Every structure is written in C-alpha cells, then in structure tokens.
XYZ file of C-alpha atoms in Angstrom:
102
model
C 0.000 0.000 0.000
C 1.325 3.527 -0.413
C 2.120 5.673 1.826
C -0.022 7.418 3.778
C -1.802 4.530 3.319
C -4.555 6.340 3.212
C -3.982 7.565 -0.244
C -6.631 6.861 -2.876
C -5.488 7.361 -6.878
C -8.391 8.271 -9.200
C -8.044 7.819 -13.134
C -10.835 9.655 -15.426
C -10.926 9.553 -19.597
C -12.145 12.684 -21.318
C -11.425 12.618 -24.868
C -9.006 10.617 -25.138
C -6.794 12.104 -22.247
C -6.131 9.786 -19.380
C -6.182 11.600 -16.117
C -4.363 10.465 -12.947
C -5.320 11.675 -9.466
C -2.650 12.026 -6.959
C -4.278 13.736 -3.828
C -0.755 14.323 -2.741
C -0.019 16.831 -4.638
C -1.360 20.347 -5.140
C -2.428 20.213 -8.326
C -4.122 16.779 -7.823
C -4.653 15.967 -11.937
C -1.633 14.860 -14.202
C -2.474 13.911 -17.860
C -0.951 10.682 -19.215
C -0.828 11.735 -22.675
C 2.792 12.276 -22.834
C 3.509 8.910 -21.770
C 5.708 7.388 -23.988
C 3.559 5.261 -26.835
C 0.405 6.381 -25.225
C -2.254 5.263 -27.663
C -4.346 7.081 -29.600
C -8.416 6.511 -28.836
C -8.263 5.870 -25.282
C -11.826 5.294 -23.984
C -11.545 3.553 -20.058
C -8.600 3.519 -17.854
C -8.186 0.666 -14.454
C -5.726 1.609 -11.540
C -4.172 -1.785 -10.204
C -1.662 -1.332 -7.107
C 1.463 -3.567 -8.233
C 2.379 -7.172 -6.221
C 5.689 -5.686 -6.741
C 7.417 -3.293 -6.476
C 4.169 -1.697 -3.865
C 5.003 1.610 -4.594
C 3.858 0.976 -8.115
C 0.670 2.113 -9.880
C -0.257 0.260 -12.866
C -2.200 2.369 -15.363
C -3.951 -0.341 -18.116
C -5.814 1.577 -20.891
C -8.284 0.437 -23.420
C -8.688 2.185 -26.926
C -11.655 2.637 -28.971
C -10.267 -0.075 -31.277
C -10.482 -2.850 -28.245
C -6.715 -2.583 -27.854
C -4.851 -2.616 -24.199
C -1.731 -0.752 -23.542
C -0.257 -0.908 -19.515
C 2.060 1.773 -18.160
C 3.603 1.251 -14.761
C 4.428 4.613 -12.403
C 6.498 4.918 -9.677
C 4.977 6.471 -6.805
C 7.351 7.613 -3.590
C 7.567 10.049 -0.963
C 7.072 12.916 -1.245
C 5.272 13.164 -4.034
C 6.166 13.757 -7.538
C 6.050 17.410 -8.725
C 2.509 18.355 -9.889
C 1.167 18.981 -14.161
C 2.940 17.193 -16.661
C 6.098 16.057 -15.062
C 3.879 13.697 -13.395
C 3.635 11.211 -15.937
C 6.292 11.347 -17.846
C 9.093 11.386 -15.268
C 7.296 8.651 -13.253
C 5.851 6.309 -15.991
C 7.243 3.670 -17.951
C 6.332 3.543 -21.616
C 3.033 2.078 -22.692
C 3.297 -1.502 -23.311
C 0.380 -3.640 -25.969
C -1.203 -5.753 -23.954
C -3.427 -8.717 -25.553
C -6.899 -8.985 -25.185
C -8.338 -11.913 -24.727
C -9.926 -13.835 -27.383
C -13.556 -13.785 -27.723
C-alpha cells in the first residue's frame, strides 16, 4: 500500500486524455498523454496497485479499437512534482497488452 496509506489514486478519460489523481499533490490531476507510446483513442482507464514493487501504480488503458496498452508509475515520498512532469518522469512507456480472445 502507499504511503499514507490512506492515499486513494483516481483515473478519469475525457477525450481521449487519461487523467491520474494524486491527492498528494497540489495540483491533484496529471495527464498521461505524454507517456511514452500512449495510444491514440483511449476510452476507459483501471488503476491496479502492483504485487511488486508496492510503490507501483499500474495504469492499463483500453482504446476505442479494443486494444490494451499498460504503463507502470512509480509512486514515492514525497510526491512527484505536480502537471505534466507527473507522468512522464514517473511512468514507464506504454506496453500492448493482448486482449483476450472472444
């Protein structure tokens, strides 16, 4: 769990932005978009707490083409600096994740 433990993350989509919320930070919102190999068309967004390292977010994505891309950000104390450093500095690239079939 993060610390504070207390902390909650929020992700929102709006047009194809992905939106992280860090309540640690001032300016609680960072965009993903400049993510390395963020993917166009991004429609719904999951927050999954990593088995490991913990103090790991992993941000999955799905596009409006069914596709699934996972970025992994590193989350420590104190908190990363707030607007688009967030993601960039603190988020692996976006990886192509399979589906499953259907």
């Amino acid at each position: 769990m993060f610390e504070p433990y207390d902390t909650n993350f929020t992700a929102y989509v709006s047009d194809g932005t992905t939106w992280i919320r860090d309540p640690r930070t001032a300016e609680p919102w960072h965009s993903l978009t400049s993510v390395k190999n963020y993917p166009a068309g991004v429609i719904g967004v999951s927050l999954t707490e990593a088995a490991a390292p913990f103090n790991t977010l992993l941000v999955t994505v799905l596009t409006s083409t069914s596709t699934l891309a996972q970025s992994a950000c590193t989350l420590t104390a104190p908190p990363p600096p707030p607007g688009s450093a967030w993601g960039p500095a603190f988020c692996s690239a976006f990886v192509q994740i399979t589906p499953p079939a259907s």
